[in-house]
XYZ file of C-alpha atoms in Angstrom:
391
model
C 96.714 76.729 -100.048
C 99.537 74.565 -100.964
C 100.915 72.434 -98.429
C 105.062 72.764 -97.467
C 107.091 69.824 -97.587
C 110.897 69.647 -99.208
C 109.307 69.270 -102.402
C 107.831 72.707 -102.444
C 110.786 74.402 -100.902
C 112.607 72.815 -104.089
C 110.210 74.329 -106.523
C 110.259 77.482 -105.168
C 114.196 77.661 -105.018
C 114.303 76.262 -108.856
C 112.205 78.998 -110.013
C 114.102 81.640 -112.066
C 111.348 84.078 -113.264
C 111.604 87.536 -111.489
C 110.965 89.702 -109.355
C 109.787 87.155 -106.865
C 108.505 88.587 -103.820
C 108.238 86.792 -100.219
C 106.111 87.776 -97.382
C 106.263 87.112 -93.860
C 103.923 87.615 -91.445
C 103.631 86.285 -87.429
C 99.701 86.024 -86.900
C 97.728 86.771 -83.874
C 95.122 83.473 -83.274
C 93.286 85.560 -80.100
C 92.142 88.413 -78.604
C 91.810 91.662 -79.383
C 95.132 91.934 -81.382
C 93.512 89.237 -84.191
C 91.921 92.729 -85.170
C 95.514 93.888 -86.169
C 96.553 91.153 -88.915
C 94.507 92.708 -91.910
C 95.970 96.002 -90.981
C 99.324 93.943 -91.098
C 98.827 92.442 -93.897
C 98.255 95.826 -95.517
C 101.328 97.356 -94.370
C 103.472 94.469 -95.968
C 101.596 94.733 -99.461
C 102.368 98.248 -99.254
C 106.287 97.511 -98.438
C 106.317 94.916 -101.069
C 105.056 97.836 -103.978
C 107.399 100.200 -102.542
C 110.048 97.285 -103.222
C 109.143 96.794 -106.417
C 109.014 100.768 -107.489
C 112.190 100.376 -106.235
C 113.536 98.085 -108.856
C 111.923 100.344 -111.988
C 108.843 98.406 -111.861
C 105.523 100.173 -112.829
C 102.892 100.615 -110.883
C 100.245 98.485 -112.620
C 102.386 95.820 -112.902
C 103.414 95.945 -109.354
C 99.938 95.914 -108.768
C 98.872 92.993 -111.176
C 101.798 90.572 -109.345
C 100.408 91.534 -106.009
C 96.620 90.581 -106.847
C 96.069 87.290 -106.053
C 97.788 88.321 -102.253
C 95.194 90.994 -101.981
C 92.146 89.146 -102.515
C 93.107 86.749 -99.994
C 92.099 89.743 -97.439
C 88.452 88.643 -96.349
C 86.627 87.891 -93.050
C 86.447 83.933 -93.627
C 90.910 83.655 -94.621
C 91.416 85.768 -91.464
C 89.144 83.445 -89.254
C 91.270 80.280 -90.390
C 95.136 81.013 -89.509
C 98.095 79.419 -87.725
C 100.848 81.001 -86.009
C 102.515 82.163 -89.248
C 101.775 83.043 -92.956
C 104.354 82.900 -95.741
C 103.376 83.998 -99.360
C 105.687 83.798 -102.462
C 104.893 85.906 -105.872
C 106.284 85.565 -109.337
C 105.273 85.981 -112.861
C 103.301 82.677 -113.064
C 103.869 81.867 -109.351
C 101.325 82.566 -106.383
C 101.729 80.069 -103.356
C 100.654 80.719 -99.840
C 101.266 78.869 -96.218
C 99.798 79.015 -93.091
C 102.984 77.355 -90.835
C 102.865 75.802 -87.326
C 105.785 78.366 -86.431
C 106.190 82.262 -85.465
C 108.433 84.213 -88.398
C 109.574 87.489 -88.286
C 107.708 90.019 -89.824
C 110.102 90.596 -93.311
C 109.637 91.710 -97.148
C 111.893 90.329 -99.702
C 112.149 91.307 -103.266
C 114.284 89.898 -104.974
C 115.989 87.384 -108.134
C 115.077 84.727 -105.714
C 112.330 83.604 -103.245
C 113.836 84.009 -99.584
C 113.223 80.706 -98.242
C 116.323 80.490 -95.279
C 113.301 81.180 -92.643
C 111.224 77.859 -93.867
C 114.568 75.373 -93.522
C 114.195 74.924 -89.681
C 110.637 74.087 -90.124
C 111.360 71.430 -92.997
C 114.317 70.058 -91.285
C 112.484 70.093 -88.431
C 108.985 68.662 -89.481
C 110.024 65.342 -89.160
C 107.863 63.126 -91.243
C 107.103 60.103 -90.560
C 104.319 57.161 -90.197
C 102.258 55.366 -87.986
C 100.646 52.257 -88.585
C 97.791 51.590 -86.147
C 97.571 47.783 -85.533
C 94.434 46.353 -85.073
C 92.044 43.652 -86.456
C 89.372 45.350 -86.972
C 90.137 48.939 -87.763
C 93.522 49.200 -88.964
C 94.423 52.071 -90.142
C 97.816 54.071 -91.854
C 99.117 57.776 -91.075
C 101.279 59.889 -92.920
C 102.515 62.344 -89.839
C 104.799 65.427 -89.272
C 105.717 68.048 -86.214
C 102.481 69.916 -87.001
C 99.931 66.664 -87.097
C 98.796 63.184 -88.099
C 97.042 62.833 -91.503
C 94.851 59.142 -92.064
C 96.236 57.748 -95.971
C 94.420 55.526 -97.799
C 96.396 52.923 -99.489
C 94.883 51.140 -102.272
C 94.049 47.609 -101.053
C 95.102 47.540 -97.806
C 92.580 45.732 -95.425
C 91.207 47.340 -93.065
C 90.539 44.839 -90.826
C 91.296 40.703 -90.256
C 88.210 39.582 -91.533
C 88.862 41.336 -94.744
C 91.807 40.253 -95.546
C 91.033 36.459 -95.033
C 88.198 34.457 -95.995
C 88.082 31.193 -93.880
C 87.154 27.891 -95.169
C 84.641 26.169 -91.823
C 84.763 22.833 -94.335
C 88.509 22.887 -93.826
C 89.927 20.147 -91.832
C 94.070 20.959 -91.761
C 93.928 24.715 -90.157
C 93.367 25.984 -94.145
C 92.465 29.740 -94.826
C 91.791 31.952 -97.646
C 93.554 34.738 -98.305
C 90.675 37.683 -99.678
C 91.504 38.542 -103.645
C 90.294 41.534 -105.946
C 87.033 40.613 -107.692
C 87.660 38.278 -110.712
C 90.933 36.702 -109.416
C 91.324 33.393 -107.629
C 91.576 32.809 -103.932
C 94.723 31.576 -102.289
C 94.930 29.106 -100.057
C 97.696 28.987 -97.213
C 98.133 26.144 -93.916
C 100.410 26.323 -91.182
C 103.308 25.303 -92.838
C 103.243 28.473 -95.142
C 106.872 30.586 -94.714
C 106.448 32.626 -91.940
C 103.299 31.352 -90.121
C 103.814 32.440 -86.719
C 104.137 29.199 -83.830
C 103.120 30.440 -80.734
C 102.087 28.896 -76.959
C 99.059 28.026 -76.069
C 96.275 25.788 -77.477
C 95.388 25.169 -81.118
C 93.128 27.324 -81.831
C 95.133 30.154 -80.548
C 97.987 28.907 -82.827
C 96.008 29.273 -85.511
C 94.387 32.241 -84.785
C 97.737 33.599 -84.599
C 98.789 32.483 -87.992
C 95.840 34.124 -89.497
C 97.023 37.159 -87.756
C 100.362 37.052 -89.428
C 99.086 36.492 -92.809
C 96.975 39.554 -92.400
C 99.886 41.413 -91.741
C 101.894 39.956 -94.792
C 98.816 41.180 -97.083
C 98.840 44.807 -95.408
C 103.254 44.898 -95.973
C 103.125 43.759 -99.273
C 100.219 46.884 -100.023
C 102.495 49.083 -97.564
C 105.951 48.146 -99.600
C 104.409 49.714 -103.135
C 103.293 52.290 -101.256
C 106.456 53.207 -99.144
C 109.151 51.781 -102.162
C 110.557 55.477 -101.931
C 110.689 56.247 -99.038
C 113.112 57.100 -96.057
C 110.892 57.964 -93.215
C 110.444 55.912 -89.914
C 107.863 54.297 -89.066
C 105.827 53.575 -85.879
C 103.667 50.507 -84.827
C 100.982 51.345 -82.680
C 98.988 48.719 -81.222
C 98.221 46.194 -78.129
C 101.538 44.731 -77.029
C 100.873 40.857 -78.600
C 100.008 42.193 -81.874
C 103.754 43.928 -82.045
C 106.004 41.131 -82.520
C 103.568 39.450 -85.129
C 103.753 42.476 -87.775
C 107.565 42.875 -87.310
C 108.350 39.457 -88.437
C 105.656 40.262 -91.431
C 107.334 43.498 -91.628
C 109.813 44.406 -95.083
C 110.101 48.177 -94.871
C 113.596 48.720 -93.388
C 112.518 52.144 -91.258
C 110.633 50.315 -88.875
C 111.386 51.489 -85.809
C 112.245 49.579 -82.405
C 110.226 51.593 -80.455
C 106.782 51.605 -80.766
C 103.176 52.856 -79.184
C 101.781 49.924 -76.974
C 97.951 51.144 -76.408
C 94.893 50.699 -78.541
C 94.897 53.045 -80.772
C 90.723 52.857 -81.342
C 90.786 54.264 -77.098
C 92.290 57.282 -78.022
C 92.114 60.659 -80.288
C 94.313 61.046 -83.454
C 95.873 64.535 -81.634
C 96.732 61.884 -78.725
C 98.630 59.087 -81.095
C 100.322 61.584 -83.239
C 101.243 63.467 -79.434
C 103.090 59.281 -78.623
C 104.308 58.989 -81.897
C 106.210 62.732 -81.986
C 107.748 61.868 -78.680
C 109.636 59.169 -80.380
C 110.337 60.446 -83.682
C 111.627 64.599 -82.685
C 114.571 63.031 -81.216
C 115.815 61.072 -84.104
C 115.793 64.407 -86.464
C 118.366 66.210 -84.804
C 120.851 63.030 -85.104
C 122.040 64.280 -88.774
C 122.400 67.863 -87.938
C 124.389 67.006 -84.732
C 126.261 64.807 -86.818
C 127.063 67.627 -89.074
C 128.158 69.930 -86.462
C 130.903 67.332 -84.680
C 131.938 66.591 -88.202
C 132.313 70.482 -89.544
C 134.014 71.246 -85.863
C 136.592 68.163 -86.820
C 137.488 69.582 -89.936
C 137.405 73.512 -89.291
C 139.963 71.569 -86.676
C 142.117 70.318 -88.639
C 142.750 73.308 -91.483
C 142.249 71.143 -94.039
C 140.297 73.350 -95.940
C 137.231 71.546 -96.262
C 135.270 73.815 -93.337
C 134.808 77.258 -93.786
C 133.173 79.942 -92.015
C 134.142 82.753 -94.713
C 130.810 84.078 -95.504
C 132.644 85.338 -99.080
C 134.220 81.979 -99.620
C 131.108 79.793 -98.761
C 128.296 82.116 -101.166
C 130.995 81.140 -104.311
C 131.592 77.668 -103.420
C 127.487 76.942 -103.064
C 127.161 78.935 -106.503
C 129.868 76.311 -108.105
C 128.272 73.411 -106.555
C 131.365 72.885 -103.613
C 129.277 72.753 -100.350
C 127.739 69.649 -98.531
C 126.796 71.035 -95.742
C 125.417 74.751 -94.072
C 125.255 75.743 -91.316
C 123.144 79.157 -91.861
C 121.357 81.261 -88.253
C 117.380 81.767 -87.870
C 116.752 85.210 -88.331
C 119.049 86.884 -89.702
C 119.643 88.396 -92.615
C 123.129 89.694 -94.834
C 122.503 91.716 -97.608
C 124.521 91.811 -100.222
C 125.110 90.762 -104.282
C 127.340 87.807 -105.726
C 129.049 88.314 -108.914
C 129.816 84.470 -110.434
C 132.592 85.962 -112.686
C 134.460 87.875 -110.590
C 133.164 85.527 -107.174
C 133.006 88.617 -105.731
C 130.830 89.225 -102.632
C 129.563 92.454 -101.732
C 128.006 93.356 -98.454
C 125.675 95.890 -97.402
C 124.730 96.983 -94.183
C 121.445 97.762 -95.236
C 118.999 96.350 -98.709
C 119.384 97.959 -101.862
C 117.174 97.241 -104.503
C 118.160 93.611 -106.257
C 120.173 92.783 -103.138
C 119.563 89.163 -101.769
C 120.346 87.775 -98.483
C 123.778 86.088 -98.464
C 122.420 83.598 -96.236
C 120.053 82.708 -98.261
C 121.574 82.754 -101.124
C 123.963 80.489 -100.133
C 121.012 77.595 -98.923
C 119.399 78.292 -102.004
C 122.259 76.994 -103.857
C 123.655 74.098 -101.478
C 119.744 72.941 -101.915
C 119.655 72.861 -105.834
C 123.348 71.529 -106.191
C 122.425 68.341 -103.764
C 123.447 69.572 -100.463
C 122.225 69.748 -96.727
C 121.228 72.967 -95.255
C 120.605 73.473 -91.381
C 118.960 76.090 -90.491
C 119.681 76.481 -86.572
C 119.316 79.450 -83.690
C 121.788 81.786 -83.867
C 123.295 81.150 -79.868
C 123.537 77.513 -81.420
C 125.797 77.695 -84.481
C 128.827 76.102 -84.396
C 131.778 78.139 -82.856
C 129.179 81.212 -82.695
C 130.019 81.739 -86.145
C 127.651 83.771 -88.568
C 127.947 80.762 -91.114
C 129.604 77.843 -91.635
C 130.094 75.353 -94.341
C 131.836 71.807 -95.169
C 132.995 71.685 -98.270
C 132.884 68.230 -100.837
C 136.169 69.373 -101.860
């Protein structure tokens, strides 16, 4: 199993070989009803050949791109679920995801995969990291809505004592900084840029320089490994320890707030519980954002905010939309013709139909653009869909 993230929901929207089938599935995790997701499961395979008979398809082949989703039906895949299961099929193409989030049950064949129910969960997800302070287990997390993951960064020491090698024979508050095997040890005093100055007596002082310097090693390992990246992080630690990493710190997502306990007295489930309570409200900020902006301009008339369902598939098609608003659950079938830009709706699936919706996130996503998926009672002016256009 592949784990989601944007960068899989891109793949899977870039990929152009047909028919590509998507299957949805809301598991049971107890009781007597777990009995009833093989039985399902079964039932959607079934819908998904019917699909593709459908569409002129032959049996054997039908039955050749279903395969690898059949033999995932055994006692030990059943036992080991989450509250969803996604699976996407193409000529080449078998991915599958067990997702932290309840889908409605639904078969899509189609030119495309059918990803519109997966863009609340990505938007959503939140990822993020925490950096547990400490000096003598420190240790980095790569987290998202579902759970906290421990990454290993090459180089990064673990603990004070690695990073610096004191010198006893020194006589002006000297220390070593630790080096790869084979390379030469560097020496740093008090006076070194950035040594932290704090109250108290000497040896304190210089205790707390030795602190700081340890946290300049571990930023310097964290900036290659974070160079790219966007997400916030979170300092968890004992209250003292916070102050001395942020004026190490480089990475310009370091958040204000961090988690002030000892992270060594507690479970990873329990940190990444601290750290979500922080981060969840940050990731609605751009989406709101969004929403007051598209309300200004659907406001003003100026033609850059649509909610035209027509008018918005054609302009995501020719690269027009910056923003999309699309609903959770819900589906308009229909076809787009790019020469004629003419949309045609159908109250119910034919064969090749796509979902409007989803067509029109597929194509905001590939041409650069932001698509929110939201609840349908919470979409701007109630509307079925609604756009802001780059021009």
């Amino acid at each position: 199993m592949t784990l989601l993230s944007i960068d899989e929901l891109k793949t899977l929207t870039e990929n152009t070989d047909k028919p590509c089938i998507s299957l949805y599935m809301p598991m049971q995790k107890a009781g007597p009803e777990i009995r009833q997701n093989p039985i399902r499961f079964k039932n959607l395979i079934r819908e998904a050949q019917a699909r593709l008979e459908a569409m002129e398809i032959s049996q054997n082949e039908a039955n050749q791109l279903l395969q690898p989703a059949m033999e995932l039906d055994t006692g030990e895949f059943w036992e080991n679920q989450d509250q969803s299961l996604a699976i996407f099929i193409a000529p080449g193409i078998f991915r599958y995801y067990q997702l932290p989030m309840e889908f409605a049950e639904l078969v899509v064949v189609s030119d495309r995969f059918h990803i519109k129910p997966l863009l609340h969960l990505i938007n959503n997800d939140g990822k993020f990291y925490v950096l547990a302070l400490s000096q003598q287990d420190l240790k980095f997390f790569a987290g998202t809505r579902s759970g906290l993951d421990e990454v290993e960064v090459e180089n990064l020491p673990k603990s004070l004592d690695e990073a610096l090698l004191y010198d006893e024979t020194a006589k002006d508050g000297q220390f070593r900084i630790a080096t790869k095997k084979g390379s030469t040890a560097t020496s740093f005093s008090s006076s070194q840029p950035g040594a932290f100055h704090g109250q108290g007596s000497p040896d304190r002082d210089q205790h707390q320089e030795a602190i700081l310097q340890f946290f300049h090693i571990v930023d310097a390992e964290l900036h290659e490994k974070l160079r790219e990246e966007t997400a916030p992080l979170i300092l968890a630690g004992v209250d003292y320890l916070h102050p001395i990493y942020r004026q190490a710190n480089s990475y310009t997502n370091l958040l204000e707030q961090g988690i002030t306990r000892r992270p060594e007295l507690f479970q990873t489930d329990e940190l990444h519980a601290d750290a979500w309570e922080i981060v969840e409200p940050l990731l609605h900020e751009p989406e709101q954002q969004a929403m007051e902006l598209y309300q200004q301009l659907a406001g003003e008339g100026t033609g850059t905010a649509s909610s035209d369902l027509k008018e918005i598939v054609a302009a995501a098609y020719y690269q027009r939309v910056d923003s999309l608003f699309v609903p959770v659950g819900q589906q308009i079938w229909g076809k787009f013709d790019p020469e004629t830009m003419n949309v045609d709706i159908h109250s119910e699936p034919e064969p090749d139909d796509q979902d409007m919706l989803d067509f029109a996130a597929i194509h905001t996503i590939l041409n650069g653009g932001k698509v929110y998926a939201v609840e349908p009672e919470k979409m701007p002016s109630q509307v079925q869909v609604a756009g802001i256009f780059r021009y």
